[in-house]
Coordinates of C-alpha atoms in Angstrom, one line a residue:
Chain A
M750 CA 68.1 153.8 140.9
E751 CA 65.6 152.5 138.3
Y752 CA 67.2 150.9 135.3
E753 CA 65.9 150.1 131.8
P754 CA 67.3 147.3 129.6
V755 CA 68.0 147.9 126.0
I756 CA 68.0 144.7 123.8
G757 CA 68.7 144.1 120.1
L758 CA 68.4 140.6 118.6
E759 CA 70.3 138.9 115.8
V760 CA 68.5 136.0 114.4
H761 CA 69.9 133.4 112.0
A762 CA 67.3 131.4 110.1
Q763 CA 68.0 128.5 107.8
L764 CA 66.3 128.7 104.5
L765 CA 64.3 125.7 103.3
T766 CA 66.0 125.2 100.0
R767 CA 66.7 121.7 98.7
S768 CA 70.3 122.4 97.9
K769 CA 72.9 124.6 99.6
I770 CA 73.4 128.3 99.0
F771 CA 76.5 128.1 96.7
C772 CA 76.6 124.5 95.5
G773 CA 74.3 121.5 94.7
C774 CA 74.8 119.5 97.9
S775 CA 71.6 118.4 99.7
T776 CA 70.5 120.3 102.8
T777 CA 68.6 117.3 104.2
F778 CA 68.9 117.2 108.0
G779 CA 70.1 114.1 109.9
E780 CA 72.1 112.3 107.2
E781 CA 75.3 110.4 107.8
P782 CA 78.1 112.9 108.7
N783 CA 80.1 114.3 105.8
T784 CA 78.0 112.8 103.1
Q785 CA 76.7 116.1 101.8
T786 CA 79.9 118.0 100.8
C787 CA 81.7 119.0 97.6
P788 CA 84.7 121.1 96.5
V789 CA 82.7 124.3 96.9
C790 CA 81.3 123.9 100.4
T791 CA 84.6 122.4 101.7
G792 CA 86.6 125.2 100.2
Q793 CA 88.8 123.3 97.8
P794 CA 91.2 125.4 95.7
G795 CA 89.8 126.3 92.3
S796 CA 86.2 125.6 93.1
L797 CA 83.6 128.4 92.4
P798 CA 80.4 129.2 94.3
V799 CA 77.2 130.1 92.4
I800 CA 74.3 131.6 94.3
N801 CA 71.0 129.6 94.6
R802 CA 68.2 131.6 93.0
K803 CA 65.6 130.2 95.4
A804 CA 67.6 131.3 98.4
V805 CA 67.7 134.8 97.1
E806 CA 63.9 134.7 96.4
F807 CA 63.3 133.5 100.0
A808 CA 65.4 136.3 101.4
I809 CA 63.4 138.8 99.3
K810 CA 60.2 137.3 100.6
L811 CA 61.3 137.8 104.2
G812 CA 62.4 141.4 103.4
L813 CA 59.0 142.2 101.9
A814 CA 57.1 140.5 104.7
T815 CA 59.0 142.7 107.3
S816 CA 58.4 145.9 105.3
C817 CA 62.1 146.2 104.4
R818 CA 63.4 148.0 101.3
I819 CA 65.0 145.4 99.0
A820 CA 68.4 146.8 98.0
P821 CA 68.8 147.3 94.2
Y822 CA 72.4 146.3 94.7
S823 CA 73.8 143.8 97.2
L824 CA 77.1 142.1 97.4
F825 CA 78.6 139.1 99.1
A826 CA 81.7 139.6 101.3
R827 CA 84.2 137.3 103.0
K828 CA 84.3 137.4 106.7
N829 CA 87.7 135.9 107.6
Y830 CA 88.3 133.8 110.7
F831 CA 89.6 130.4 111.6
Y832 CA 87.5 127.7 113.2
P833 CA 87.3 124.0 112.6
D834 CA 83.7 124.2 111.5
L835 CA 84.6 126.6 108.7
P836 CA 86.6 124.8 106.0
K837 CA 87.1 127.8 103.7
G838 CA 88.7 129.9 106.4
Y839 CA 86.0 132.6 105.8
Q840 CA 82.2 132.8 105.9
I841 CA 80.5 134.2 102.8
S842 CA 78.2 136.9 104.1
M843 CA 77.1 140.4 103.2
Y844 CA 78.6 143.4 104.8
E845 CA 78.3 146.9 103.4
F846 CA 75.6 146.0 101.0
P847 CA 72.9 143.8 102.7
L848 CA 69.9 142.5 100.7
A849 CA 67.2 144.3 102.6
V850 CA 67.1 147.2 105.0
G851 CA 64.8 149.4 107.1
G852 CA 61.9 147.2 107.9
F853 CA 59.9 146.5 111.1
I854 CA 57.9 143.9 113.0
D855 CA 55.0 144.9 115.2
I856 CA 54.4 143.1 118.5
M857 CA 51.7 143.6 121.2
V858 CA 52.9 145.1 124.5
D859 CA 50.2 145.5 127.2
G860 CA 47.5 145.5 124.6
K861 CA 49.2 148.1 122.5
K862 CA 51.1 147.8 119.2
K863 CA 54.9 148.3 119.5
R864 CA 57.1 148.6 116.5
I865 CA 60.5 146.9 116.5
Q866 CA 62.8 148.1 113.7
I867 CA 64.6 145.7 111.4
I868 CA 67.9 147.3 110.6
R869 CA 69.0 144.8 108.0
I870 CA 68.6 141.3 106.5
H871 CA 71.5 139.7 104.8
M872 CA 72.3 136.3 103.4
E873 CA 75.2 134.0 104.4
D874 CA 76.3 130.4 104.5
D875 CA 76.1 128.2 107.6
A876 CA 79.1 126.6 109.2
G877 CA 79.6 122.9 110.0
K878 CA 78.5 121.2 113.2
L879 CA 81.0 120.4 116.0
K880 CA 80.7 117.7 118.6
H881 CA 83.0 117.5 121.6
G882 CA 84.3 114.2 122.9
E883 CA 82.6 113.1 126.2
T884 CA 84.5 109.9 127.2
P885 CA 88.0 109.9 128.7
E886 CA 89.4 108.6 125.4
T887 CA 87.7 111.3 123.3
A888 CA 87.8 114.2 125.7
S889 CA 90.7 115.9 124.0
F890 CA 89.1 115.9 120.6
S891 CA 86.3 117.6 118.7
Y892 CA 84.5 116.1 115.8
V893 CA 83.4 117.9 112.7
D894 CA 80.5 117.2 110.3
F895 CA 80.4 119.5 107.3
N896 CA 76.9 118.5 106.0
R897 CA 75.5 121.8 107.4
T898 CA 78.3 123.8 105.9
G899 CA 76.9 126.0 103.1
V900 CA 73.2 125.7 104.1
P901 CA 71.6 129.1 103.3
L902 CA 71.0 131.4 106.2
V903 CA 69.4 134.8 106.5
E904 CA 70.5 137.0 109.4
I905 CA 67.9 139.4 110.7
V906 CA 69.2 142.3 112.8
S907 CA 66.7 144.2 115.0
G908 CA 67.1 147.7 116.2
P909 CA 67.9 148.3 119.9
D910 CA 64.2 148.7 120.5
I911 CA 63.4 145.8 122.8
R912 CA 62.9 146.7 126.5
S913 CA 62.3 143.5 128.3
P914 CA 62.8 139.7 128.0
E915 CA 59.1 139.2 127.3
E916 CA 59.2 141.7 124.4
A917 CA 62.3 139.8 123.1
G918 CA 60.3 136.5 123.3
D919 CA 57.3 138.1 121.5
Y920 CA 59.5 139.5 118.8
L921 CA 61.1 136.1 118.2
R922 CA 57.8 134.3 118.1
K923 CA 56.4 136.9 115.7
L924 CA 59.5 136.6 113.4
R925 CA 59.3 132.8 113.5
S926 CA 55.7 132.9 112.7
I927 CA 56.4 135.1 109.6
L928 CA 59.1 132.7 108.5
Q929 CA 56.7 129.8 108.9
Y930 CA 53.8 131.7 107.1
L931 CA 56.2 132.3 104.2
E932 CA 57.3 128.6 104.3
I933 CA 60.9 129.5 104.1
C934 CA 62.2 128.2 107.5
T935 CA 61.0 125.5 109.9
G936 CA 61.7 127.8 112.9
D937 CA 62.9 125.1 115.1
M938 CA 65.2 126.5 117.8
E939 CA 66.1 123.1 119.3
K940 CA 67.2 121.8 116.0
G941 CA 69.0 125.0 115.3
T942 CA 67.2 126.1 112.2
F943 CA 66.3 129.3 114.0
R944 CA 69.0 130.7 116.3
C945 CA 69.2 133.9 118.3
D946 CA 72.0 136.0 119.7
A947 CA 71.2 139.0 121.9
N948 CA 72.9 142.3 122.5
V949 CA 71.9 143.7 125.9
S950 CA 72.8 146.7 128.0
V951 CA 71.1 148.6 130.8
R952 CA 70.9 152.3 131.5
P953 CA 69.3 154.5 134.1
K954 CA 65.7 155.1 133.2
G955 CA 65.2 158.3 131.2
R956 CA 68.8 158.5 129.9
K957 CA 69.2 158.6 126.1
E958 CA 72.7 157.1 125.7
F959 CA 73.1 153.4 125.7
G960 CA 75.1 151.6 128.4
T961 CA 78.0 149.1 127.6
R962 CA 76.5 146.0 126.0
T963 CA 77.3 142.4 126.1
E964 CA 76.5 139.8 123.5
L965 CA 74.7 136.6 124.6
K966 CA 75.0 133.4 122.8
N967 CA 74.1 129.7 123.2
M968 CA 70.4 130.1 123.9
N969 CA 68.5 127.3 122.1
S970 CA 64.9 127.8 123.1
F971 CA 62.5 130.8 123.5
R972 CA 62.4 130.1 127.2
H973 CA 66.2 130.2 127.4
V974 CA 66.4 133.5 125.5
E975 CA 64.1 135.1 128.1
K976 CA 65.8 133.5 131.0
A977 CA 69.3 134.4 129.8
L978 CA 68.2 138.0 129.2
E979 CA 66.6 138.2 132.7
F980 CA 69.8 137.0 134.3
E981 CA 72.0 139.2 132.3
I982 CA 69.9 142.3 132.9
K983 CA 70.0 141.6 136.7
R984 CA 73.7 141.0 136.5
Q985 CA 74.4 144.3 134.8
M986 CA 72.1 146.3 137.1
A987 CA 73.9 144.8 140.1
A988 CA 77.3 145.7 138.7
L989 CA 76.2 149.3 138.1
E990 CA 74.6 149.6 141.5
D991 CA 78.0 148.4 143.0
G992 CA 79.8 151.1 141.0
E993 CA 81.4 148.5 138.7
E994 CA 81.7 148.8 135.0
V995 CA 80.0 146.4 132.5
V996 CA 82.7 145.0 130.2
Q997 CA 81.9 144.7 126.5
E998 CA 82.2 141.0 125.8
T999 CA 80.6 137.9 124.6
R1000 CA 78.9 135.7 127.2
L1001 CA 77.5 132.2 126.9
W1002 CA 74.3 131.1 128.5
D1003 CA 74.9 128.1 130.7
V1004 CA 71.6 126.1 130.7
D1005 CA 72.5 123.9 133.7
Q1006 CA 73.5 126.7 136.1
G1007 CA 71.1 129.3 134.7
V1008 CA 73.9 131.9 134.4
T1009 CA 75.8 133.7 131.7
I1010 CA 79.5 133.1 131.6
S1011 CA 82.2 135.4 130.1
M1012 CA 84.1 134.1 127.1
R1013 CA 86.9 136.5 127.9
G1014 CA 90.3 135.1 127.1
K1015 CA 88.8 132.3 125.1
E1016 CA 88.3 134.5 122.1
E1017 CA 90.6 136.8 120.3
A1018 CA 89.5 140.3 119.5
H1019 CA 87.5 140.1 116.3
D1020 CA 89.1 141.4 113.1
Y1021 CA 87.3 139.8 110.3
R1022 CA 88.9 141.8 107.5
Y1023 CA 85.8 141.8 105.3
F1024 CA 86.2 142.3 101.6
P1025 CA 84.0 141.7 98.6
D1026 CA 84.0 138.1 97.5
P1027 CA 85.7 138.1 94.1
D1028 CA 84.1 134.7 93.2
L1029 CA 80.5 136.0 93.5
V1030 CA 79.2 138.7 91.2
P1031 CA 76.9 141.4 92.7
L1032 CA 73.1 140.9 93.0
R1033 CA 71.1 143.5 91.2
I1034 CA 67.5 142.9 92.2
D1035 CA 65.1 144.9 90.0
E1036 CA 61.6 146.1 90.6
N1037 CA 60.2 143.4 88.4
W1038 CA 61.6 140.6 90.5
V1039 CA 60.5 142.3 93.7
G1040 CA 57.1 142.7 92.2
E1041 CA 56.8 139.0 91.2
V1042 CA 57.9 137.9 94.7
R1043 CA 55.4 140.3 96.3
K1044 CA 52.6 138.8 94.2
K1045 CA 53.4 135.4 95.7
L1046 CA 53.3 136.5 99.3
P1047 CA 50.7 134.7 101.4
E1048 CA 48.4 136.6 103.8
L1049 CA 50.7 137.4 106.7
P1050 CA 50.0 137.3 110.5
D1051 CA 49.1 141.0 110.8
E1052 CA 46.8 141.0 107.7
K1053 CA 45.2 137.8 108.8
K1054 CA 44.6 139.2 112.3
E1055 CA 42.9 142.3 110.9
R1056 CA 40.7 140.2 108.6
F1057 CA 39.7 137.8 111.5
I1058 CA 38.6 140.8 113.6
R1059 CA 36.6 142.2 110.6
Q1060 CA 35.2 139.0 109.2
Y1061 CA 34.5 136.9 112.3
E1062 CA 34.0 139.8 114.7
I1063 CA 36.2 138.3 117.4
P1064 CA 38.2 140.4 119.9
E1065 CA 41.7 141.5 119.0
Y1066 CA 43.2 139.3 121.7
D1067 CA 41.6 136.2 120.2
A1068 CA 42.7 137.2 116.7
E1069 CA 46.2 137.7 117.8
I1070 CA 46.5 134.2 119.3
L1071 CA 44.6 132.5 116.5
T1072 CA 46.9 134.0 113.8
S1073 CA 50.1 133.4 115.7
A1074 CA 50.7 130.3 113.6
R1075 CA 49.5 129.6 110.1
A1076 CA 48.3 126.1 111.1
M1077 CA 46.2 127.5 114.0
A1078 CA 44.5 130.1 111.7
Y1079 CA 43.8 127.3 109.3
Y1080 CA 42.3 125.2 112.0
F1081 CA 40.1 128.0 113.2
E1082 CA 38.8 128.8 109.7
E1083 CA 38.1 125.1 108.9
C1084 CA 36.2 124.7 112.1
V1085 CA 34.2 127.9 111.6
S1086 CA 33.3 126.7 108.1
F1087 CA 31.5 123.8 109.7
F1088 CA 30.2 125.6 112.8
P1089 CA 29.7 129.3 111.9
E1090 CA 29.9 130.8 115.4
P1091 CA 33.4 132.1 115.5
K1092 CA 33.6 133.3 119.1
I1093 CA 32.5 129.9 120.4
V1094 CA 35.1 128.2 118.2
S1095 CA 37.7 130.7 119.4
N1096 CA 36.8 130.1 123.1
W1097 CA 37.2 126.3 122.7
M1098 CA 40.5 126.6 120.8
M1099 CA 42.1 129.1 123.2
G1100 CA 40.8 127.2 126.2
D1101 CA 40.7 123.4 126.1
L1102 CA 42.4 122.9 122.8
L1103 CA 45.5 125.0 123.5
R1104 CA 45.8 123.7 127.0
E1105 CA 45.9 120.1 125.9
L1106 CA 48.4 120.9 123.2
K1107 CA 50.6 122.8 125.5
R1108 CA 50.6 120.1 128.1
D1109 CA 51.7 117.5 125.4
E1110 CA 54.0 120.0 123.7
K1111 CA 52.2 119.3 120.5
E1112 CA 51.8 121.6 117.5
I1113 CA 48.2 122.2 116.3
D1114 CA 48.8 120.4 113.0
H1115 CA 49.2 117.2 115.0
C1116 CA 46.1 117.7 117.1
P1117 CA 44.1 114.5 117.5
V1118 CA 40.9 116.5 117.4
T1119 CA 40.2 117.6 113.8
P1120 CA 38.4 120.9 113.1
K1121 CA 35.5 118.9 111.9
H1122 CA 35.2 116.9 115.1
L1123 CA 35.4 120.0 117.2
A1124 CA 32.7 121.6 115.0
E1125 CA 30.4 118.5 115.4
M1126 CA 30.8 118.6 119.1
L1127 CA 29.9 122.3 119.2
S1128 CA 26.8 121.5 117.1
M1129 CA 25.8 118.9 119.7
I1130 CA 26.0 121.5 122.5
K1131 CA 23.9 123.9 120.4
K1132 CA 21.3 121.3 119.7
G1133 CA 21.1 120.5 123.3
T1134 CA 22.3 116.9 122.8
I1135 CA 25.0 117.4 125.4
S1136 CA 25.5 120.0 128.1
G1137 CA 28.5 122.4 128.0
K1138 CA 29.8 120.7 131.1
I1139 CA 29.7 117.3 129.6
A1140 CA 31.3 118.7 126.4
K1141 CA 34.5 119.2 128.4
D1142 CA 34.6 115.5 129.0
V1143 CA 33.7 114.7 125.4
F1144 CA 36.5 117.0 124.3
E1145 CA 39.1 115.3 126.5
E1146 CA 37.9 111.9 125.2
M1147 CA 38.2 113.1 121.6
Y1148 CA 41.7 114.4 122.3
R1149 CA 42.7 111.2 123.8
T1150 CA 41.2 108.8 121.3
G1151 CA 40.6 110.8 118.1
A1152 CA 37.0 109.4 118.1
Y1153 CA 33.9 111.1 116.7
P1154 CA 32.1 113.1 119.3
E1155 CA 28.8 111.4 118.5
D1156 CA 30.3 108.0 119.1
I1157 CA 31.8 109.0 122.4
V1158 CA 28.5 110.5 123.6
K1159 CA 26.6 107.3 122.6
D1160 CA 29.2 104.9 124.1
K1161 CA 29.4 106.8 127.4
G1162 CA 25.7 107.5 127.6
W1163 CA 26.4 111.2 128.0
V1164 CA 23.3 112.4 126.1
Q1165 CA 21.8 115.4 127.9
I1166 CA 18.6 114.8 129.9
L1167 CA 15.8 117.0 128.4
D1168 CA 13.0 114.9 129.9
E1169 CA 11.2 117.1 132.5
G1170 CA 9.9 114.2 134.5
E1171 CA 13.3 112.8 135.0
I1172 CA 14.7 116.1 136.0
E1173 CA 11.8 116.7 138.4
R1174 CA 12.4 113.4 140.1
A1175 CA 16.1 114.4 140.6
I1176 CA 15.0 117.8 142.0
Q1177 CA 12.6 116.0 144.4
K1178 CA 15.4 113.8 145.7
A1179 CA 17.6 116.8 146.3
I1180 CA 14.9 118.6 148.2
D1181 CA 14.0 115.6 150.3
A1182 CA 17.6 115.0 151.2
N1183 CA 18.2 118.6 152.3
P1184 CA 15.3 119.9 154.4
K1185 CA 17.4 122.4 156.4
Q1186 CA 18.7 124.1 153.2
V1187 CA 15.2 124.2 151.8
E1188 CA 14.0 126.0 154.9
D1189 CA 16.8 128.5 154.8
Y1190 CA 16.3 129.1 151.1
R1191 CA 12.6 129.8 151.6
K1192 CA 13.5 132.2 154.5
G1193 CA 15.5 134.2 151.9
K1194 CA 18.9 132.7 151.7
E1195 CA 18.9 132.7 147.9
K1196 CA 22.5 132.0 147.6
L1197 CA 21.6 128.4 148.3
F1198 CA 20.1 128.1 144.8
G1199 CA 23.5 127.2 143.4
F1200 CA 23.8 124.4 146.0
F1201 CA 20.6 122.8 144.7
V1202 CA 21.7 123.1 141.1
G1203 CA 24.8 121.2 142.1
E1204 CA 22.8 118.5 143.9
V1205 CA 20.6 118.0 140.9
M1206 CA 23.6 117.8 138.6
K1207 CA 25.2 115.3 141.0
Q1208 CA 22.0 113.1 140.8
T1209 CA 22.0 113.2 137.0
H1210 CA 25.8 112.9 136.6
G1211 CA 26.0 116.3 135.0
K1212 CA 23.7 115.4 132.2
A1213 CA 20.6 117.4 133.0
N1214 CA 19.9 120.4 130.8
P1215 CA 21.0 123.3 133.0
K1216 CA 18.2 125.6 131.6
L1217 CA 15.5 123.1 132.5
V1218 CA 17.1 122.5 135.9
N1219 CA 17.0 126.2 136.7
E1220 CA 13.4 126.6 135.6
L1221 CA 12.0 123.5 137.3
L1222 CA 14.1 124.0 140.5
K1223 CA 12.9 127.6 140.9
K1224 CA 9.3 126.4 140.6
K1225 CA 9.8 123.6 143.1
L1226 CA 11.6 125.6 145.7
K1227 CA 8.9 128.3 145.6
A1228 CA 6.2 125.8 146.4
Chain B
M152 CA 102.4 153.8 106.5
K153 CA 103.3 151.5 109.4
M154 CA 101.7 148.1 109.7
D155 CA 101.6 145.6 112.5
I156 CA 103.2 142.6 110.8
E157 CA 102.7 140.5 113.9
K158 CA 99.0 141.1 114.0
V159 CA 98.6 140.3 110.3
A160 CA 100.6 137.1 110.8
R161 CA 98.5 136.1 113.8
L162 CA 95.3 136.7 112.0
A163 CA 96.5 134.5 109.1
R164 CA 97.8 131.9 111.5
L165 CA 101.3 132.3 110.1
E166 CA 104.4 131.8 112.2
L167 CA 107.2 134.2 111.1
S168 CA 110.8 134.2 112.2
E169 CA 112.3 137.5 113.4
E170 CA 114.1 137.8 110.0
E171 CA 110.9 137.1 108.1
K172 CA 109.1 139.8 110.1
V173 CA 111.6 142.3 109.0
T174 CA 111.6 141.2 105.3
F175 CA 107.8 140.8 104.9
G176 CA 107.1 143.9 107.1
S177 CA 109.1 146.2 104.8
Q178 CA 107.7 144.5 101.6
L179 CA 104.1 144.9 102.8
E180 CA 104.9 148.5 103.7
Q181 CA 106.1 149.2 100.2
I182 CA 102.9 147.8 98.8
L183 CA 100.8 149.9 101.1
T184 CA 102.8 153.0 100.3
Y185 CA 102.1 152.3 96.7
M186 CA 98.4 151.8 97.3
E187 CA 98.4 155.1 99.3
Q188 CA 98.9 156.9 96.0
L189 CA 95.4 155.8 95.0
N190 CA 94.0 157.3 98.2
R191 CA 94.9 160.7 96.9
L192 CA 92.4 160.5 94.1
D193 CA 88.9 161.9 94.7
T194 CA 86.5 159.0 94.4
S195 CA 83.5 160.6 96.1
G196 CA 80.4 159.9 94.1
L197 CA 81.9 156.8 92.5
E198 CA 80.5 153.3 93.2
P199 CA 83.2 151.1 94.5
T200 CA 84.3 148.5 91.9
S201 CA 84.3 145.0 93.5
H202 CA 84.6 143.1 90.2
A203 CA 86.7 143.8 87.2
I204 CA 84.0 142.7 84.7
P205 CA 80.4 144.1 84.7
V206 CA 78.5 140.9 85.3
N207 CA 75.6 140.6 87.7
N208 CA 73.0 138.1 88.8
V209 CA 74.6 134.7 88.0
F210 CA 72.3 132.1 89.5
R211 CA 72.0 128.4 89.7
E212 CA 68.6 126.7 90.2
D213 CA 67.8 125.0 93.4
E214 CA 68.7 121.5 92.3
V215 CA 70.5 118.8 94.3
K216 CA 73.7 117.4 92.7
P217 CA 75.7 114.4 93.8
S218 CA 78.1 115.1 96.7
F219 CA 81.5 113.7 97.4
P220 CA 81.5 110.2 98.8
Q221 CA 82.2 110.2 102.5
E222 CA 85.5 108.3 102.1
E223 CA 86.7 110.8 99.6
V224 CA 86.2 113.8 101.8
L225 CA 87.5 112.1 104.9
A226 CA 90.6 111.2 102.9
I227 CA 91.7 114.8 103.1
A228 CA 91.1 114.9 106.9
P229 CA 94.2 115.1 109.1
D230 CA 92.4 112.4 111.3
E231 CA 88.9 110.9 111.3
E232 CA 86.6 108.9 113.4
D233 CA 83.0 107.6 112.9
G234 CA 82.6 109.6 109.7
H235 CA 83.8 112.8 111.3
F236 CA 86.9 115.0 110.9
K237 CA 88.8 114.6 114.2
V238 CA 90.5 117.7 115.5
P239 CA 92.1 118.9 118.7
R240 CA 89.3 119.9 121.2
I241 CA 87.8 123.3 120.7
I242 CA 87.1 125.1 123.9
E243 CA 83.4 125.6 124.4

């Protein structure tokens, strides 16, 4: 039977405020353990939380950027459970009255726009960080650092609209890109500022009802989300094929084994006994505030993409990639301002530039080749100073050393040969060295033309101007 | 209204003796029976009251204030090591 996966994602994103959500403790990452705590975030009796205005503003921003409706009334609730990383004995979250509802994010699937619903966005506080002993002496202990306790989070809940691991990856990348465009979250999955849980089920294709779902946790990179989903979908399909039932449960992704493992028995049935937090008064966000935040929104990925297509006349595919990160779009526009041929800039960025960055796992804002350097190199190609082929080497050299393209070309002697006499001499050599091919060519084996071009290029170390080589070679071979 | 006193105790991590279960069980039931009276009122169309006073939107600005010194917060830890609270291992 043919099956179809149904996936919904819950993303937790840390908001980039200076202080925590309900107290003035610093949110700086990587400080000494337990140096950023106070009576509020450690849940001391009698302490009172007060919401950070900036955190609310950031959450409104995200709500607007994902086309949600900002709730005129939202309310913090206590989610009660015991765990050593949770000093209060409850998490402050939102339950019946989330901050934003009913939005969406569009992704591209097979060249077509697909809309993923955002059911809700709510605010909550983060828990502390647990480390587990790894030596024989420490193996029976866990160690708690409360610095992260109370760092503001938004939870973004998608609709069950995602139909493949790739779509899940695209949705996550798009959401992260929006958070980064808004400058409200670093979006770093490895560091845990952007975390994802997945609800996944499978059903026979064409059926309306959902199958039984499992919840996947512990995936700390985009690649692992996709791999975990792939595994889980296959596992559930195999179970159904064998006439077994899928059990509703939480499963952990095991990175080393590449499998999902049931948490059954290790976790009590959830009963969080939510109730309104009496210490925090309701949020009533009025139209004025929403309007003010809306005015401050930057140009978002989709808008930027549309503008790039219009203004620079580049294909949608290019625009999609170039706007996928704010820094990339900035790089492109910088470069085009120096070298106003957008499609050429786009080709080089999507080709050589992204390939190098990907290999080094570098972000574009740390690219050794500045937009200006790239633009200068493209000008040199245009002027005919270097050939497009040599430019590939120049680019690599720029990437490696960060040097000016002109200096590289001068130092390496890579200036293009435009001197007809010099090219003719190289052609003559190629012809003299290959009499058999010359004869075949003249008998009509025109395919051999490329062979001669290659020979001439070899003679000139790739520096001959290709246009001249073509012209002169044609003439010579005819004779 | 019957309530599962053992479940409530388990969720609150409380250990109750058999005697306590009976005592607290009946006390809680009395409270719930009393609250049941409220359920008879028609509250449709009313916004739930979560707070007794009509105050909204109390904010603090995003400013960092001094935290507890590490020694001070660790002083309330049952056990500590290398700046961390030390607890029995949590199954992962």
